[in-house]
Short mmCIF file of C-alpha atoms and ligand atoms in Angstrom, two decimals:
data_model
loop_
_atom_site.label_atom_id
_atom_site.label_comp_id
_atom_site.label_asym_id
_atom_site.label_seq_id
_atom_site.Cartn_x
_atom_site.Cartn_y
_atom_site.Cartn_z
CA THR U 1 1.43 0.68 20.34
CA ASP U 2 1.07 2.50 16.47
CA LEU U 3 3.16 2.47 13.98
CA ILE U 4 2.11 5.30 12.22
CA GLU U 5 1.37 8.65 13.69
CA ILE U 6 0.34 11.77 11.69
CA LYS U 7 0.08 14.88 13.51
CA GLY U 8 -1.72 17.38 12.81
CA VAL U 9 -0.82 17.69 8.84
CA THR U 10 -1.54 20.39 6.77
CA HIS U 11 -0.05 20.81 3.44
CA ALA U 12 -1.48 23.62 0.36
CA TYR U 13 0.33 22.44 -2.75
CA LYS U 14 1.96 25.31 -4.56
CA THR U 15 0.67 25.82 -7.71
CA PRO U 16 0.49 29.02 -10.97
CA ASN U 17 -2.63 30.43 -9.58
CA GLY U 18 -1.30 30.41 -5.87
CA PRO U 19 -1.65 27.83 -2.68
CA LEU U 20 -3.94 25.16 -3.25
CA PRO U 21 -4.71 23.41 0.43
CA VAL U 22 -5.03 20.12 0.18
CA LEU U 23 -4.61 18.54 3.79
CA ASP U 24 -6.21 20.64 7.06
CA ASN U 25 -5.27 19.50 10.01
CA LEU U 26 -5.19 15.55 8.98
CA THR U 27 -4.37 13.64 12.64
CA LEU U 28 -4.18 10.11 12.58
CA SER U 29 -3.09 6.37 14.47
CA VAL U 30 -2.24 2.93 12.87
CA PRO U 31 -1.66 0.42 15.26
CA GLU U 32 1.22 -1.91 14.42
CA GLY U 33 0.22 -5.54 12.21
CA GLU U 34 -3.78 -2.90 11.75
CA PHE U 35 -4.75 -2.28 8.70
CA ALA U 36 -6.74 2.07 7.80
CA ALA U 37 -9.02 1.88 4.22
CA VAL U 38 -8.32 5.87 3.85
CA VAL U 39 -11.78 6.52 1.64
CA GLY U 40 -12.95 9.59 -0.12
CA PRO U 41 -14.04 11.13 -3.08
CA SER U 42 -11.22 11.41 -5.98
CA GLY U 43 -9.23 14.33 -5.60
CA CYS U 44 -10.06 15.38 -1.67
CA GLY U 45 -5.34 14.04 -0.96
CA LYS U 46 -5.36 10.22 -0.56
CA SER U 47 -2.34 9.69 -2.44
CA THR U 48 -0.69 12.81 -0.63
CA LEU U 49 -1.55 11.30 2.40
CA THR U 50 0.16 8.10 1.09
CA ARG U 51 3.70 10.50 0.03
CA LEU U 52 3.62 11.94 3.20
CA VAL U 53 4.14 8.82 4.79
CA ALA U 54 6.16 7.72 2.47
CA GLY U 55 8.36 10.28 2.82
CA LEU U 56 8.72 11.32 -0.66
CA MET U 57 7.19 14.69 -0.19
CA LYS U 58 7.03 17.06 3.44
CA PRO U 59 4.31 18.23 4.71
CA ASP U 60 3.40 22.07 5.11
CA THR U 61 2.78 21.51 9.39
CA GLY U 62 2.53 18.83 10.93
CA GLU U 63 4.05 16.04 11.87
CA VAL U 64 4.89 12.59 9.99
CA TRP U 65 5.76 8.91 12.39
CA LEU U 66 7.18 5.40 11.41
CA HIS U 67 7.87 3.43 13.83
CA GLY U 68 8.25 6.36 16.52
CA GLU U 69 10.89 8.02 14.20
CA ARG U 70 10.42 11.36 12.19
CA VAL U 71 9.67 10.56 8.99
CA LYS U 72 11.87 13.68 6.91
CA SER U 73 12.98 11.31 3.27
CA PRO U 74 12.32 8.66 1.60
CA ARG U 75 11.60 5.14 2.97
CA LYS U 76 13.05 2.36 1.60
CA THR U 77 10.87 0.38 4.78
CA VAL U 78 7.73 1.23 2.81
CA GLY U 79 6.28 -1.62 0.06
CA MET U 80 3.99 0.82 -2.01
CA ALA U 81 1.68 -1.29 -4.46
CA PHE U 82 -0.36 0.39 -7.52
CA GLN U 83 -3.69 0.02 -9.21
CA ASN U 84 -1.30 -0.70 -12.45
CA PRO U 85 1.55 -2.80 -11.17
CA VAL U 86 4.81 -2.26 -13.47
CA MET U 87 6.73 -5.79 -13.15
CA LEU U 88 9.22 -6.82 -15.47
CA GLU U 89 8.73 -8.36 -19.00
CA TRP U 90 12.48 -9.50 -18.84
CA ARG U 91 12.38 -11.33 -15.98
CA THR U 92 10.10 -14.38 -14.87
CA ILE U 93 7.98 -13.74 -11.18
CA LEU U 94 9.52 -15.39 -8.62
CA GLN U 95 12.67 -12.77 -10.42
CA ASN U 96 9.92 -9.51 -10.42
CA VAL U 97 9.30 -10.69 -6.57
CA ILE U 98 12.68 -10.62 -5.62
CA LEU U 99 13.96 -7.58 -6.80
CA PRO U 100 13.61 -6.06 -3.58
CA LEU U 101 15.61 -7.97 -1.68
CA GLU U 102 18.14 -7.33 -4.59
CA ILE U 103 18.42 -4.06 -3.08
CA VAL U 104 18.06 -4.33 0.61
CA ALA U 105 18.48 -7.64 1.41
CA PRO U 106 22.35 -8.20 -0.91
CA SER U 107 24.02 -10.28 1.57
CA MET U 108 20.77 -12.67 1.50
CA SER U 109 21.94 -15.86 -0.07
CA GLN U 110 20.02 -16.39 -3.35
CA PRO U 111 18.52 -19.26 -2.11
CA ASP U 112 17.71 -17.68 0.86
CA ARG U 113 15.38 -14.77 -1.81
CA LYS U 114 13.93 -17.53 -3.66
CA ALA U 115 13.37 -19.41 -0.38
CA ARG U 116 11.28 -16.07 1.09
CA ALA U 117 9.50 -15.49 -2.47
CA MET U 118 7.76 -19.09 -2.99
CA GLU U 119 6.79 -18.41 0.31
CA LEU U 120 5.15 -15.34 -1.05
CA LEU U 121 4.21 -16.56 -3.49
CA GLN U 122 2.43 -19.63 -2.13
CA LEU U 123 0.55 -17.58 0.66
CA VAL U 124 -1.74 -15.90 -2.86
CA GLY U 125 -2.33 -19.02 -4.69
CA LEU U 126 0.78 -18.47 -7.84
CA ASP U 127 2.97 -21.48 -6.45
CA GLY U 128 2.85 -23.06 -10.87
CA PHE U 129 2.86 -19.96 -11.54
CA GLN U 130 6.75 -18.61 -10.83
CA ASP U 131 8.89 -18.82 -13.66
CA LYS U 132 5.92 -17.50 -15.98
CA ARG U 133 6.34 -13.45 -18.30
CA PRO U 134 4.17 -11.69 -16.17
CA SER U 135 2.29 -10.41 -19.60
CA GLU U 136 1.72 -14.37 -19.45
CA LEU U 137 -0.49 -14.28 -16.23
CA SER U 138 -3.77 -11.99 -15.50
CA GLY U 139 -4.19 -9.31 -14.01
CA GLY U 140 -5.54 -10.52 -10.73
CA MET U 141 -2.77 -12.52 -11.00
CA ARG U 142 -0.12 -9.92 -11.41
CA GLN U 143 -1.61 -7.54 -8.98
CA ARG U 144 -1.32 -10.63 -6.67
CA ALA U 145 3.10 -11.00 -7.86
CA SER U 146 2.42 -7.69 -7.11
CA LEU U 147 2.09 -7.48 -3.41
CA CYS U 148 3.85 -11.06 -3.03
CA ARG U 149 6.63 -7.83 -4.31
CA ALA U 150 5.77 -5.83 -2.35
CA ILE U 151 5.96 -7.00 1.42
CA VAL U 152 8.95 -9.32 0.71
CA HIS U 153 11.38 -7.38 2.20
CA LYS U 154 8.76 -6.32 5.45
CA PRO U 155 8.35 -2.91 4.36
CA ASP U 156 6.98 -1.24 8.42
CA VAL U 157 4.21 0.24 6.15
CA LEU U 158 2.81 -0.68 2.74
CA ILE U 159 1.03 2.05 0.85
CA MET U 160 -1.37 0.43 -1.56
CA ASP U 161 -3.42 3.42 -3.31
CA GLU U 162 -6.54 1.30 -5.26
CA PRO U 163 -5.00 -1.52 -6.30
CA PHE U 164 -7.94 -3.10 -6.97
CA GLY U 165 -9.44 -0.27 -8.94
CA ALA U 166 -9.09 -1.86 -12.37
CA LEU U 167 -9.90 -5.51 -12.12
CA ASP U 168 -13.96 -6.57 -12.30
CA ALA U 169 -15.48 -7.32 -9.02
CA PHE U 170 -14.92 -10.71 -8.63
CA THR U 171 -11.08 -10.71 -8.74
CA ARG U 172 -11.47 -7.51 -6.34
CA GLU U 173 -13.39 -9.94 -3.95
CA ASP U 174 -10.93 -12.65 -4.77
CA LEU U 175 -8.23 -10.25 -3.89
CA TRP U 176 -10.13 -9.32 -0.89
CA GLN U 177 -9.34 -12.63 0.22
CA THR U 178 -6.89 -13.56 -0.90
CA MET U 179 -5.47 -10.60 1.14
CA HIS U 180 -6.57 -11.79 4.69
CA ALA U 181 -5.01 -15.43 4.36
CA LEU U 182 -2.36 -13.19 3.37
CA ARG U 183 -2.40 -11.47 6.86
CA ALA U 184 -3.33 -14.58 8.96
CA LYS U 185 0.62 -15.89 7.50
CA GLU U 186 2.52 -12.67 7.72
CA PRO U 187 1.54 -10.06 9.52
CA PHE U 188 1.63 -5.79 8.28
CA THR U 189 0.68 -2.87 8.84
CA ALA U 190 -0.55 -1.39 6.25
CA VAL U 191 -3.05 1.87 4.70
CA LEU U 192 -5.00 1.31 1.62
CA ILE U 193 -6.11 3.82 0.07
CA THR U 194 -10.04 2.96 -1.90
CA HIS U 195 -13.83 5.09 -3.44
CA ASP U 196 -15.08 1.82 -2.05
CA LEU U 197 -16.68 1.55 0.57
CA ARG U 198 -17.43 -2.45 1.08
CA GLU U 199 -13.86 -2.75 0.32
CA SER U 200 -12.48 -0.30 3.17
CA VAL U 201 -15.22 -2.28 5.33
CA TYR U 202 -13.44 -5.59 4.41
CA LEU U 203 -10.08 -4.78 4.58
CA GLY U 204 -9.64 -1.91 7.28
CA ASP U 205 -9.48 -2.56 11.05
CA GLN U 206 -10.35 0.78 10.68
CA VAL U 207 -11.57 2.65 7.99
CA ILE U 208 -10.47 6.67 8.02
CA VAL U 209 -13.06 9.03 5.97
CA LEU U 210 -12.41 11.47 4.50
CA SER U 211 -13.91 14.92 2.74
CA GLY U 212 -13.71 18.79 2.69
CA ARG U 213 -11.69 21.15 1.52
CA PRO U 214 -9.43 21.58 2.82
CA ALA U 215 -9.40 17.53 3.58
CA THR U 216 -9.94 16.60 7.20
CA THR U 217 -10.76 13.50 8.84
CA GLN U 218 -13.83 13.85 9.11
CA PHE U 219 -14.85 10.31 10.65
CA VAL U 220 -12.55 7.03 11.79
CA LEU U 221 -14.85 3.00 12.26
CA ASP U 222 -13.13 0.91 13.33
CA VAL U 223 -14.36 -1.96 11.75
CA ASP U 224 -14.19 -5.81 13.50
CA TYR U 225 -15.73 -7.50 10.60
CA PRO U 226 -16.06 -10.98 11.31
CA GLY U 227 -14.40 -12.57 8.40
CA GLY U 228 -11.60 -10.20 9.27
P1 LIG T 301 -6.53 11.85 -4.40
O1 LIG T 301 -5.43 11.36 -4.01
O2 LIG T 301 -7.75 11.85 -3.27
O3 LIG T 301 -7.80 11.90 -5.86
P2 LIG T 301 -4.10 13.62 -4.55
O4 LIG T 301 -3.77 13.98 -2.64
O5 LIG T 301 -3.36 12.81 -5.71
O6 LIG T 301 -6.09 13.37 -4.39
O7 LIG T 301 -4.43 15.81 -4.39
C1 LIG T 301 -5.43 16.45 -4.39
C2 LIG T 301 -5.55 17.47 -4.67
O8 LIG T 301 -4.24 17.87 -5.20
C3 LIG T 301 -5.97 17.58 -6.67
O9 LIG T 301 -6.48 19.29 -6.46
C4 LIG T 301 -4.60 17.29 -6.90
O10 LIG T 301 -5.02 18.51 -8.16
C5 LIG T 301 -3.80 18.62 -6.55
N1 LIG T 301 -2.86 17.70 -6.29
C6 LIG T 301 -1.76 16.93 -6.34
N2 LIG T 301 -0.80 16.59 -6.74
C7 LIG T 301 -0.39 17.83 -6.95
C8 LIG T 301 1.79 18.98 -7.37
N3 LIG T 301 2.00 18.09 -7.74
N4 LIG T 301 1.29 19.81 -7.09
C9 LIG T 301 -0.15 20.57 -7.94
N5 LIG T 301 -1.01 20.28 -7.37
C10 LIG T 301 -1.42 18.57 -6.86
P1 LIG T 302 -3.91 10.28 -8.10
O1 LIG T 302 -5.44 10.54 -8.60
O2 LIG T 302 -3.21 8.71 -8.73
O3 LIG T 302 -2.66 10.54 -7.17
P2 LIG T 302 -2.95 12.25 -9.84
O4 LIG T 302 -4.01 12.71 -11.47
O5 LIG T 302 -3.90 12.59 -8.91
O6 LIG T 302 -2.95 10.41 -9.52
O7 LIG T 302 -1.54 12.51 -9.58
C1 LIG T 302 -1.19 12.14 -11.24
C2 LIG T 302 0.54 13.12 -10.79
O8 LIG T 302 -0.34 14.20 -11.22
C3 LIG T 302 1.13 13.09 -9.67
O9 LIG T 302 2.25 12.32 -9.20
C4 LIG T 302 0.09 14.27 -8.94
O10 LIG T 302 1.63 14.72 -7.97
C5 LIG T 302 0.64 14.83 -9.96
N1 LIG T 302 -0.35 15.61 -9.77
C6 LIG T 302 -1.81 15.87 -9.80
N2 LIG T 302 -2.75 17.17 -9.88
C7 LIG T 302 -1.41 18.16 -10.10
C8 LIG T 302 -1.95 19.31 -9.80
N3 LIG T 302 -2.94 20.25 -10.26
N4 LIG T 302 -0.28 20.46 -10.72
C9 LIG T 302 1.00 19.55 -10.70
N5 LIG T 302 0.81 18.07 -10.97
C10 LIG T 302 -0.65 17.57 -10.14
#
């Protein structure tokens, strides 16, 4: 079954100069547990697409479905990760990762929350760093921690908008491997926005190429990467 379904979505922003068409009759579907990588030139509507999936915006026409339900309002069940993760400096790494559980699972005991967060920190190689402050970690480590935070509460879908864009090439490839290791132990569905074609093929189970103005799905590649 498809976890994310986007059916014939068309959207234009209202601007002082009139409507700016961004997406034109966009259709795509992501099966549960799969990674969809979305690539396309800057300004083609990739961030708009993520806002639609997260329910932060409504399309002019068409439908967005998540888990068999029409998306009409912001969803707690969507995790987000960005290029520059915002971490709370007055909290430790562990306390930052636990944060979504405090919001979404108020009845969960503190030891259970810690155990869940530590499980993920171990999977991304950050055990031993849980008591550090965010500024004491490298950019790559902070991005690992932010991935843990984005999935700690088991959201239906993780949306990543250029998550590794600010990292150097070596760190970025480390993170790709971490992502595979994480997925092997902790299955989740994700939409990955990226400019990096190699990244899209390495991490995506399908690669959705957007182009045109307004943008539409140009083609979809099914990827069967030997390492993934
Ligand atoms: P991408 O993420 O692919 O760079 P975006 O979805 O951010 O593309 O933007 C697509 C187009 O829509 C761009 O031309 C951008 O300037 C415009 N745009 C994005 N957000 C808004 C907004 N809130 N109001 C008006 N125009 C917007
Ligand atoms: P990104 O590529 O990460 O989406 P953008 O520069 O496209 O970053 O957008 C940053 C913010 O500015 C977004 O919240 C977007 O909605 C808004 N924005 C982008 N383009 C426009 C625009 N032409 N008019 C109004 N708001 C815009």
